[in-house]
Coordinates of C-alpha atoms in Angstrom, one line a residue:
Chain A
X1 CA 27.2 -45.4 -40.9
X2 CA 25.3 -48.6 -41.8
X3 CA 25.7 -51.4 -39.3
X4 CA 24.0 -54.6 -38.1
X5 CA 22.6 -54.6 -34.5
X6 CA 22.1 -57.7 -32.5
X7 CA 19.6 -57.8 -29.7
X8 CA 20.3 -60.7 -27.3
X9 CA 17.0 -61.5 -25.8
X10 CA 18.3 -63.8 -23.1
X11 CA 16.9 -65.4 -20.0
X12 CA 19.4 -64.6 -17.1
X13 CA 19.4 -66.8 -14.0
X14 CA 18.7 -64.9 -10.9
X15 CA 21.8 -64.2 -8.9
X16 CA 24.1 -66.5 -11.0
X17 CA 26.9 -64.4 -12.3
X18 CA 28.9 -67.3 -13.8
X19 CA 26.0 -68.8 -15.7
X20 CA 24.9 -65.4 -17.0
X21 CA 28.5 -64.5 -18.0
X22 CA 28.7 -67.7 -20.1
X23 CA 25.3 -66.9 -21.6
X24 CA 26.5 -63.3 -22.5
X25 CA 29.8 -64.5 -23.9
X26 CA 28.1 -67.1 -26.1
X27 CA 25.8 -64.4 -27.5
X28 CA 28.7 -62.1 -28.1
X29 CA 30.5 -64.9 -30.0
X30 CA 27.3 -65.4 -32.1
X31 CA 27.1 -61.6 -32.7
X32 CA 30.7 -61.6 -33.9
X33 CA 30.0 -64.7 -36.2
X34 CA 27.0 -62.9 -37.6
X35 CA 29.1 -59.8 -38.3
X36 CA 27.0 -57.6 -36.1
X37 CA 28.6 -54.2 -35.3
X38 CA 26.8 -53.8 -31.9
X39 CA 25.2 -56.3 -29.6
X40 CA 22.7 -55.3 -26.9
X41 CA 21.7 -57.1 -23.7
X42 CA 18.9 -56.5 -21.3
X43 CA 18.9 -54.6 -18.1
X44 CA 20.8 -56.5 -15.4
X45 CA 21.8 -59.1 -17.9
X46 CA 24.6 -60.4 -15.8
X47 CA 22.5 -60.8 -12.6
X48 CA 18.7 -61.1 -13.2
X49 CA 16.2 -58.6 -11.9
X50 CA 14.4 -59.3 -8.6
X51 CA 17.7 -59.5 -6.7
X52 CA 16.6 -57.9 -3.4
X53 CA 19.2 -58.7 -0.7
X54 CA 21.4 -60.3 -3.4
X55 CA 22.4 -56.9 -4.8
X56 CA 25.7 -56.6 -2.8
X57 CA 26.6 -60.3 -3.5
X58 CA 26.4 -59.9 -7.3
X59 CA 27.8 -56.4 -7.7
X60 CA 30.9 -55.8 -9.8
X61 CA 33.5 -53.1 -9.7
X62 CA 34.3 -51.5 -13.1
X63 CA 37.8 -53.0 -12.9
X64 CA 36.6 -56.6 -12.0
X65 CA 37.9 -59.5 -14.1
X66 CA 34.3 -60.2 -15.4
X67 CA 34.0 -56.7 -16.9
X68 CA 37.6 -56.9 -18.2
X69 CA 36.8 -60.1 -20.0
X70 CA 33.8 -58.6 -21.7
X71 CA 35.6 -55.4 -22.4
X72 CA 38.3 -57.4 -24.2
X73 CA 35.6 -59.0 -26.4
X74 CA 34.5 -55.5 -27.4
X75 CA 37.6 -55.3 -29.7
X76 CA 35.5 -57.4 -32.1
X77 CA 32.0 -56.0 -31.5
X78 CA 30.5 -53.1 -29.6
X79 CA 28.6 -54.3 -26.5
X80 CA 25.9 -52.7 -24.3
X81 CA 25.1 -54.7 -21.2
X82 CA 23.6 -54.2 -17.8
X83 CA 24.9 -55.3 -14.4
X84 CA 25.0 -54.2 -10.7
X85 CA 27.9 -51.8 -10.2
X86 CA 29.6 -51.2 -6.8
X87 CA 31.6 -48.1 -6.2
X88 CA 34.6 -47.6 -3.8
X89 CA 32.2 -45.9 -1.4
X90 CA 29.9 -49.0 -1.5
X91 CA 27.0 -47.6 -3.4
X92 CA 25.2 -50.0 -5.7
X93 CA 23.9 -48.9 -9.0
X94 CA 21.7 -50.5 -11.7
X95 CA 24.2 -49.7 -14.4
X96 CA 24.8 -50.2 -18.1
X97 CA 28.1 -50.2 -20.0
X98 CA 28.9 -49.4 -23.6
X99 CA 32.1 -51.1 -24.5
X100 CA 33.9 -50.5 -27.8
X101 CA 37.4 -51.3 -29.1
X102 CA 38.4 -52.8 -25.7
X103 CA 37.4 -49.6 -23.9
X104 CA 34.6 -48.5 -21.6
X105 CA 33.1 -45.9 -23.9
X106 CA 30.2 -45.0 -21.5
X107 CA 28.7 -45.8 -18.2
X108 CA 25.0 -45.1 -17.5
X109 CA 23.5 -45.4 -14.0
X110 CA 19.8 -45.8 -14.0
X111 CA 18.3 -42.5 -12.9
X112 CA 14.7 -43.5 -12.4
X113 CA 14.4 -46.4 -10.0
X114 CA 10.8 -47.6 -9.8
X115 CA 9.3 -48.4 -6.4
X116 CA 5.6 -48.7 -7.3
X117 CA 3.5 -51.9 -7.7
X118 CA 5.8 -54.9 -8.0
X119 CA 9.0 -52.8 -8.2
X120 CA 11.3 -52.1 -5.3
X121 CA 14.6 -50.8 -6.8
X122 CA 15.1 -47.6 -4.7
X123 CA 15.2 -49.8 -1.6
X124 CA 18.3 -51.6 -2.8
X125 CA 20.0 -49.3 -5.3
X126 CA 21.5 -45.8 -5.5
X127 CA 20.2 -43.4 -8.1
X128 CA 22.2 -42.3 -11.1
X129 CA 22.5 -38.5 -11.5
X130 CA 23.5 -38.1 -15.1
X131 CA 21.9 -38.2 -18.6
X132 CA 24.7 -37.9 -21.2
X133 CA 25.0 -38.8 -24.8
X134 CA 28.3 -40.3 -26.0
X135 CA 30.1 -40.8 -29.3
X136 CA 30.7 -44.3 -30.8
X137 CA 31.8 -45.6 -34.2
X138 CA 28.2 -45.8 -35.1
X139 CA 27.4 -42.2 -34.3
X140 CA 26.2 -40.5 -31.1
X141 CA 24.1 -42.5 -28.7
X142 CA 22.1 -42.2 -25.6
X143 CA 21.8 -45.1 -23.2
X144 CA 18.7 -45.6 -21.0
X145 CA 17.7 -48.4 -18.6
X146 CA 14.1 -49.5 -18.7
X147 CA 12.1 -47.0 -16.5
X148 CA 14.4 -44.2 -17.6
X149 CA 12.6 -44.3 -21.0
X150 CA 9.2 -43.6 -19.4
X151 CA 10.5 -40.2 -18.5
X152 CA 10.2 -38.1 -21.6
X153 CA 12.9 -35.7 -20.3
X154 CA 15.5 -38.5 -20.3
X155 CA 15.2 -39.3 -24.0
X156 CA 14.8 -35.6 -24.8
X157 CA 18.0 -34.7 -23.0
X158 CA 19.9 -37.4 -24.9
X159 CA 18.6 -36.1 -28.2
X160 CA 19.5 -32.5 -27.3
X161 CA 22.9 -33.8 -26.4
X162 CA 23.2 -35.1 -30.0
X163 CA 22.2 -38.7 -29.8
X164 CA 20.7 -40.1 -33.0
X165 CA 20.5 -43.6 -31.6
X166 CA 18.7 -44.4 -28.3
X167 CA 19.7 -47.7 -26.7
X168 CA 17.3 -49.1 -24.1
X169 CA 18.2 -52.0 -21.9
X170 CA 15.1 -53.4 -20.2
X171 CA 13.7 -56.0 -17.8
X172 CA 10.0 -55.3 -18.3
X173 CA 7.6 -57.6 -16.5
X174 CA 4.5 -58.8 -18.4
X175 CA 1.2 -57.8 -16.9
X176 CA -2.2 -56.5 -17.8
X177 CA -4.1 -59.3 -19.5
X178 CA -7.2 -58.2 -21.3
X179 CA -9.1 -59.1 -24.5
X180 CA -6.3 -57.4 -26.5
X181 CA -3.8 -59.2 -28.7
X182 CA -0.9 -58.4 -26.3
X183 CA -0.3 -57.8 -22.6
X184 CA -0.8 -54.3 -21.4
X185 CA 2.9 -53.8 -20.7
X186 CA 3.8 -55.0 -24.2
X187 CA 1.4 -52.6 -25.9
X188 CA 2.6 -49.7 -23.7
X189 CA 6.2 -50.3 -24.5
X190 CA 5.6 -50.7 -28.2
X191 CA 3.8 -47.3 -28.3
X192 CA 6.6 -45.8 -26.3
X193 CA 9.5 -46.9 -28.4
X194 CA 7.8 -46.0 -31.6
X195 CA 6.6 -42.6 -30.4
X196 CA 10.0 -41.7 -28.9
X197 CA 11.7 -42.6 -32.2
X198 CA 9.2 -40.4 -34.0
X199 CA 9.3 -37.4 -31.7
X200 CA 13.1 -37.3 -31.6
X201 CA 13.9 -38.6 -35.1
X202 CA 16.1 -41.2 -33.4
X203 CA 16.5 -44.9 -33.9
X204 CA 15.6 -46.9 -30.9
X205 CA 17.3 -50.2 -30.1
X206 CA 15.3 -51.9 -27.4
X207 CA 16.4 -55.1 -25.7
X208 CA 14.1 -56.8 -23.2
X209 CA 14.7 -60.1 -21.5
X210 CA 12.5 -63.2 -21.2
X211 CA 12.0 -65.9 -18.5
X212 CA 10.2 -66.0 -15.1
X213 CA 11.3 -64.9 -11.7
X214 CA 9.0 -65.9 -8.8
X215 CA 6.2 -66.3 -11.3
X216 CA 6.7 -62.9 -12.9
X217 CA 7.2 -63.1 -16.6
X218 CA 9.4 -60.9 -18.8
X219 CA 7.9 -60.7 -22.2
X220 CA 10.8 -60.1 -24.6
X221 CA 9.7 -58.5 -27.9
X222 CA 13.0 -56.6 -28.3
X223 CA 13.0 -54.3 -31.3
X224 CA 14.8 -52.1 -33.7
X225 CA 12.8 -49.0 -34.5
X226 CA 13.6 -46.7 -37.4
X227 CA 13.6 -42.9 -36.9
X228 CA 10.2 -42.8 -38.5
X229 CA 8.8 -44.9 -35.7
X230 CA 8.5 -48.0 -37.9
X231 CA 9.6 -51.2 -36.3
X232 CA 12.1 -53.0 -38.6
X233 CA 12.9 -56.0 -36.5
X234 CA 11.2 -57.5 -33.5
X235 CA 12.0 -60.5 -31.2
X236 CA 9.6 -63.2 -30.2
X237 CA 7.3 -62.7 -27.3
X238 CA 8.0 -64.8 -24.2
X239 CA 10.8 -66.8 -25.8
X240 CA 14.6 -66.4 -26.0
X241 CA 15.6 -64.9 -29.3
X242 CA 18.6 -63.4 -31.1
X243 CA 17.4 -60.5 -33.3
X244 CA 19.6 -59.2 -36.1
X245 CA 18.7 -56.1 -37.9
X246 CA 20.2 -53.6 -40.3
X247 CA 20.5 -50.1 -39.1
X248 CA 21.1 -47.7 -42.0
X249 CA 22.3 -44.2 -42.1
X250 CA 20.0 -43.3 -45.0
X251 CA 16.8 -43.7 -43.1
X252 CA 18.1 -41.4 -40.4
X253 CA 19.2 -38.8 -42.9
X254 CA 16.0 -38.9 -44.8
X255 CA 13.8 -38.7 -41.7
X256 CA 15.7 -35.7 -40.4
X257 CA 15.3 -33.9 -43.7
X258 CA 11.6 -34.9 -43.9
X259 CA 10.7 -34.0 -40.3
X260 CA 13.3 -31.6 -39.0
X261 CA 11.8 -31.2 -35.5
X262 CA 15.1 -31.7 -33.7
X263 CA 16.7 -29.0 -35.8
X264 CA 13.9 -26.7 -35.0
X265 CA 13.8 -27.5 -31.3
X266 CA 14.1 -24.3 -29.3
X267 CA 16.4 -25.1 -26.4
X268 CA 16.5 -21.5 -25.1
X269 CA 12.7 -21.5 -24.7
X270 CA 12.7 -24.9 -23.0
X271 CA 15.5 -23.8 -20.6
X272 CA 13.8 -20.5 -19.8
X273 CA 10.5 -22.2 -19.0
X274 CA 12.1 -25.1 -17.1
X275 CA 14.0 -22.6 -14.9
X276 CA 10.8 -20.7 -14.2
X277 CA 9.0 -23.9 -13.2
X278 CA 12.0 -24.9 -11.1
X279 CA 11.9 -21.6 -9.3
X280 CA 8.2 -21.9 -8.6
X281 CA 7.2 -19.0 -10.9
X282 CA 3.7 -19.2 -12.3
X283 CA 4.0 -17.1 -15.5
Chain B
X1 CA -17.4 -56.1 -17.4
X2 CA -15.0 -55.8 -20.3
X3 CA -11.9 -56.0 -18.0
X4 CA -12.8 -59.5 -16.9
X5 CA -12.7 -60.8 -20.4
X6 CA -9.3 -62.1 -21.4
X7 CA -7.4 -63.1 -24.5
X8 CA -7.4 -66.8 -23.5
X9 CA -4.8 -67.8 -26.0
X10 CA -2.3 -65.3 -24.6
X11 CA -3.2 -66.2 -21.0
X12 CA -2.6 -69.9 -21.9
X13 CA 0.8 -69.1 -23.3
X14 CA 1.8 -67.2 -20.1
X15 CA 0.6 -69.9 -17.7
X16 CA 2.0 -72.8 -19.7
X17 CA 5.4 -71.0 -19.8
X18 CA 5.1 -70.4 -16.1
X19 CA 4.7 -74.0 -15.2
X20 CA 7.4 -75.2 -17.6
X21 CA 9.9 -72.6 -16.4
X22 CA 9.2 -72.7 -12.7
X23 CA 9.2 -76.5 -12.5
X24 CA 12.3 -77.1 -14.7
X25 CA 14.5 -74.5 -12.9
X26 CA 14.1 -76.4 -9.6
X27 CA 15.8 -79.3 -11.5
X28 CA 12.5 -81.3 -11.6
X29 CA 10.4 -82.4 -14.5
X30 CA 7.2 -83.5 -12.9
X31 CA 4.2 -82.0 -11.2
X32 CA 1.6 -83.5 -8.9
X33 CA -1.9 -82.2 -8.3
X34 CA -5.2 -83.2 -6.7
X35 CA -8.0 -83.7 -9.2
X36 CA -11.4 -83.0 -7.6
X37 CA -13.6 -83.3 -10.6
X38 CA -14.1 -79.5 -10.5
X39 CA -13.1 -77.0 -13.1
X40 CA -10.1 -75.4 -11.3
X41 CA -8.1 -78.6 -10.9
X42 CA -9.1 -79.8 -14.3
X43 CA -7.8 -76.5 -15.8
X44 CA -4.5 -76.8 -14.0
X45 CA -4.1 -80.4 -15.2
X46 CA -4.6 -79.3 -18.8
X47 CA -2.1 -76.5 -18.4
X48 CA 0.4 -78.8 -16.7
X49 CA 0.0 -81.5 -19.4
X50 CA 0.7 -78.9 -22.1
X51 CA 3.7 -77.5 -20.2
X52 CA 5.4 -80.7 -19.0
X53 CA 4.0 -83.5 -21.2
X54 CA 1.3 -85.8 -20.0
X55 CA 3.8 -88.4 -18.8
X56 CA 5.2 -85.8 -16.3
X57 CA 1.9 -85.0 -14.6
X58 CA 0.6 -87.1 -11.7
X59 CA -2.9 -86.7 -10.5
X60 CA -4.3 -87.9 -7.2
X61 CA -8.1 -88.4 -6.9
X62 CA -8.8 -88.4 -3.2
X63 CA -12.5 -89.1 -2.4
X64 CA -14.1 -89.3 1.1
X65 CA -17.0 -91.7 1.6
X66 CA -19.6 -88.9 1.4
X67 CA -18.0 -87.4 -1.8
X68 CA -20.4 -87.2 -4.8
X69 CA -19.5 -90.1 -7.1
X70 CA -19.8 -87.8 -10.1
X71 CA -16.7 -85.9 -8.8
X72 CA -14.5 -89.0 -9.1
X73 CA -16.0 -89.8 -12.6
X74 CA -15.2 -86.2 -13.8
X75 CA -11.7 -86.4 -12.3
X76 CA -11.1 -89.7 -14.2
X77 CA -12.5 -88.2 -17.3
X78 CA -9.9 -85.4 -17.2
X79 CA -7.1 -87.9 -16.5
X80 CA -8.2 -90.1 -19.3
X81 CA -8.6 -87.3 -21.8
X82 CA -5.1 -86.0 -21.0
X83 CA -3.4 -89.4 -20.6
X84 CA -1.8 -88.3 -17.4
X85 CA -0.8 -90.6 -14.5
X86 CA -3.6 -91.0 -12.1
X87 CA -4.2 -92.7 -8.8
X88 CA -7.3 -92.9 -6.5
X89 CA -6.4 -92.6 -2.8
X90 CA -9.4 -92.9 -0.4
X91 CA -9.0 -90.5 2.6
X92 CA -11.9 -92.1 4.5
X93 CA -9.8 -94.3 6.8
X94 CA -7.4 -91.5 7.9
X95 CA -10.2 -88.9 8.4
X96 CA -12.5 -91.3 10.2
X97 CA -9.8 -92.5 12.5
X98 CA -9.2 -89.0 13.6
X99 CA -12.8 -88.0 14.1
X100 CA -13.5 -91.2 16.1
X101 CA -11.7 -89.2 18.8
X102 CA -13.9 -86.1 18.2
X103 CA -17.3 -87.4 17.0
X104 CA -19.0 -84.1 17.7
X105 CA -16.9 -82.2 15.1
X106 CA -18.9 -80.0 12.8
X107 CA -18.9 -79.8 9.0
X108 CA -16.3 -77.1 8.9
X109 CA -13.8 -79.0 11.0
X110 CA -14.4 -82.2 9.0
X111 CA -14.1 -80.3 5.7
X112 CA -10.8 -78.6 6.7
X113 CA -9.4 -81.9 7.9
X114 CA -10.2 -83.6 4.6
X115 CA -8.5 -80.7 2.7
X116 CA -5.4 -81.0 4.8
X117 CA -5.4 -84.7 4.6
X118 CA -5.4 -84.4 0.8
X119 CA -2.5 -81.9 0.9
X120 CA -0.3 -84.2 3.1
X121 CA -0.8 -86.9 0.4
X122 CA 0.1 -84.5 -2.4
X123 CA 3.3 -83.4 -0.5
X124 CA 4.2 -87.1 0.2
X125 CA 3.9 -87.7 -3.6
X126 CA 5.9 -84.6 -4.2
X127 CA 8.8 -86.2 -2.3
X128 CA 8.3 -89.7 -3.7
X129 CA 8.2 -88.8 -7.4
X130 CA 9.9 -86.2 -7.1
X131 CA 7.4 -83.5 -8.3
X132 CA 6.2 -80.1 -7.4
X133 CA 2.7 -79.7 -6.0
X134 CA 0.5 -77.5 -8.2
X135 CA -2.0 -75.3 -6.5
X136 CA -5.5 -75.0 -7.9
X137 CA -7.0 -72.0 -6.0
X138 CA -8.2 -69.2 -8.2
X139 CA -8.0 -65.5 -7.4
X140 CA -11.7 -65.3 -6.3
X141 CA -11.2 -68.0 -3.7
X142 CA -7.9 -66.6 -2.5
X143 CA -9.3 -63.1 -2.0
X144 CA -12.4 -64.4 -0.2
X145 CA -10.3 -66.8 1.9
X146 CA -12.6 -69.5 0.6
X147 CA -10.3 -72.4 1.1
X148 CA -8.4 -74.2 3.8
X149 CA -5.0 -72.9 5.0
X150 CA -2.4 -75.7 4.7
X151 CA -5.0 -77.6 2.8
X152 CA -6.1 -76.7 -0.7
X153 CA -4.5 -73.2 -0.3
X154 CA -1.1 -74.8 -0.1
X155 CA 1.2 -75.5 -3.1
X156 CA 4.6 -75.0 -4.5
X157 CA 3.3 -73.2 -7.6
X158 CA -0.1 -71.9 -8.4
X159 CA -0.8 -71.2 -12.1
X160 CA -4.3 -69.8 -11.7
X161 CA -4.0 -67.8 -8.4
X162 CA -4.1 -64.5 -10.3
X163 CA -7.2 -65.2 -12.4
X164 CA -10.8 -64.9 -11.3
X165 CA -13.3 -67.8 -11.5
X166 CA -15.0 -66.0 -14.4
X167 CA -11.7 -66.1 -16.2
X168 CA -11.1 -69.7 -15.2
X169 CA -14.3 -70.5 -17.2
X170 CA -13.0 -68.7 -20.2
X171 CA -9.6 -70.3 -20.1
X172 CA -11.1 -73.8 -19.5
X173 CA -13.1 -73.5 -22.7
X174 CA -10.0 -72.4 -24.6
X175 CA -8.1 -75.4 -23.3
X176 CA -10.9 -77.9 -24.1
X177 CA -11.8 -78.9 -20.5
X178 CA -14.8 -81.3 -20.9
X179 CA -18.1 -79.4 -21.2
X180 CA -19.8 -81.3 -18.3
X181 CA -17.1 -80.0 -16.0
X182 CA -17.1 -76.4 -17.2
X183 CA -20.9 -76.2 -17.0
X184 CA -21.6 -77.8 -13.6
X185 CA -22.2 -75.8 -10.4
X186 CA -19.0 -75.2 -8.5
X187 CA -18.7 -77.3 -5.3
X188 CA -16.0 -78.0 -2.8
X189 CA -17.9 -81.3 -2.4
X190 CA -17.3 -81.5 1.4
X191 CA -20.8 -82.7 2.1
X192 CA -23.7 -83.9 0.0
X193 CA -25.4 -81.2 -2.1
X194 CA -23.0 -78.4 -1.2
X195 CA -22.5 -75.7 -3.8
X196 CA -20.0 -72.8 -3.4
X197 CA -22.5 -70.1 -4.5
X198 CA -25.2 -71.3 -2.1
X199 CA -22.7 -71.4 0.8
X200 CA -21.2 -68.0 -0.1
X201 CA -24.5 -66.3 -0.7
X202 CA -23.7 -64.8 -4.0
X203 CA -22.6 -66.0 -7.5
X204 CA -19.0 -66.0 -8.7
X205 CA -20.0 -63.8 -11.6
X206 CA -21.4 -61.2 -9.2
X207 CA -18.5 -61.2 -6.8
X208 CA -15.9 -61.2 -9.6
X209 CA -17.5 -58.0 -11.1
X210 CA -17.1 -56.4 -7.7
X211 CA -13.6 -57.8 -6.8
X212 CA -12.2 -56.8 -10.2
X213 CA -13.3 -53.2 -9.7
X214 CA -12.3 -53.2 -6.0
X215 CA -9.0 -54.9 -6.2
X216 CA -7.7 -54.5 -9.7
X217 CA -9.1 -51.1 -10.5
X218 CA -8.9 -49.8 -6.9
X219 CA -12.3 -48.1 -7.2
X220 CA -13.5 -46.2 -4.2
X221 CA -16.8 -46.9 -2.3
X222 CA -18.7 -44.1 -4.0
X223 CA -17.4 -45.3 -7.4
X224 CA -18.6 -48.8 -6.6
X225 CA -22.0 -47.5 -5.5
X226 CA -22.2 -45.5 -8.7
X227 CA -21.5 -48.7 -10.6
X228 CA -24.5 -50.2 -9.0
X229 CA -23.1 -52.3 -6.2
X230 CA -25.2 -52.4 -3.0
X231 CA -23.4 -50.9 0.0
X232 CA -23.9 -54.0 2.2
X233 CA -22.5 -56.3 -0.5
X234 CA -19.4 -54.1 -0.9
X235 CA -18.9 -53.9 2.9
X236 CA -19.4 -57.6 3.3
X237 CA -16.9 -58.6 0.6
X238 CA -14.4 -56.0 1.8
X239 CA -14.5 -57.5 5.3
X240 CA -14.2 -61.0 3.9
X241 CA -11.0 -60.0 2.0
X242 CA -9.7 -58.2 5.1
X243 CA -10.5 -60.9 7.6
X244 CA -9.0 -63.7 5.4
X245 CA -5.8 -61.8 4.8
X246 CA -3.9 -63.9 7.3
X247 CA -4.4 -66.9 5.0
X248 CA -2.4 -65.2 2.3
X249 CA 0.6 -64.3 4.4
X250 CA 3.5 -66.2 6.0
X251 CA 3.1 -66.8 9.8
X252 CA 3.9 -63.7 11.9
X253 CA 7.4 -63.9 13.2
X254 CA 8.4 -62.0 16.4
X255 CA 11.2 -59.7 15.5
X256 CA 14.3 -59.6 17.8
X257 CA 17.3 -59.7 15.5
X258 CA 18.6 -57.2 12.9
X259 CA 17.6 -59.5 10.0
X260 CA 14.3 -61.2 10.3
X261 CA 13.1 -63.7 7.7
X262 CA 10.9 -62.0 5.1
X263 CA 11.1 -58.6 6.8
X264 CA 14.7 -57.6 6.3
X265 CA 16.1 -60.9 5.1
X266 CA 14.6 -60.7 1.6
X267 CA 15.4 -62.8 -1.4
X268 CA 13.3 -64.0 -4.3
X269 CA 12.4 -67.6 -4.1
X270 CA 14.0 -68.3 -7.5
X271 CA 17.4 -67.0 -6.3
X272 CA 20.1 -69.1 -8.0
X273 CA 17.6 -70.7 -10.4

């Protein structure tokens, strides 16, 4: 199904749920006005990223009024957004929701919580344990949060589970200045989204935030990537943006006819070898 | 080394955005900085003027009686070119009043006192304007500990603390910092004829090549030796970085409670901004 995707490249305020909710709602209103079918927000769009000890203070239950309000807005437009989730047993997750027709269609909890370099997620957050594709009115999708996408297996599992669209919500810090045109992290992500799309014959919808937190910049550059790996829309670097792009069924169909790698994927061989590796076998 | 060369335009964009964003989210529009006549503070003034508008940047020129008159002339040149607000505040009376009690104090004590005197003035202006104090220490100085704690090493925001002196030169050219400032020998100007490189015993270019490999690329001692760095130079710089580490950290707090500031009471500074 053809549809228009909106990537809300916002600048959340650290730890300010109310302000960020207003920002998110305004973007949703704009998405509805622009007749987008789906709107994406960055990772932790409701809270900001370097939360540290604020995690419990900004966490929301799935039945909280804030989520309910946004869920209701999804009667007019499908919404993917990130927030801190708290469960009944007081675990806190870096989570993303896919809301559609006033319903929670899918919940993804970030599986890969980075702790290297400037990252410290595993200290404050519990780890997600599932990678599942899910069906939407725009086809089957897989949702990933930032670091998840750097694990080939995560996107692969989604594609094997039938996803033809990969949604990635991101808060990627800008770093790695050199003589090159772009920052190291920008260049790396652009290679990653394009290559993943190409390998799996999937569209990639990537939404990254902007702004600074304690001097660390988030570089933006949200993009819509066709199943061929070609970028069809890209947000501005370092600045807030609202990216609108057409996502068409035809290019997915044609790419999957032209390069039927996913059809030919041999899951049985993959499973056999993974089981062997898991059991410590050498050959 | 290729890694030390930077895309100055991109760097400019990141740092200008940094100043604009970090100043405005505190609910303030202005910044204040000390202009020494050297390249680091000149560069920060250029970045700040671009980020906030010249009218929102306040510079203090704070000479001591033994300061090289060329320093003040260069500081004025920067302020004039940018059209930023600028004020000359002599620190001689305050510093001399203090050392009349300790006439035997050596150059290091005097230099440190001057640096701290200047910073108290900047923080006073910070409250008066109101404005945030911009730091002007670069990554080379910070790593070597070549600066005065609670003096020039203090600030609310430091736009150039993650770029080496070698990169400061590149960015200063990109920003159009006057040539005479870019090309002169770096000096803290604490006493007549002082130059940084003479005092340190090596050039910024040499030490940046080493620091970049040692800190950014995390090369091992054998790798550094293979890259042509003398063992004693590597060892000397390593111990400088190690011994000055206290200057880059908060004061040590004795832990007695369950939540100690900065240890297990952890929040980003920008929380709520």
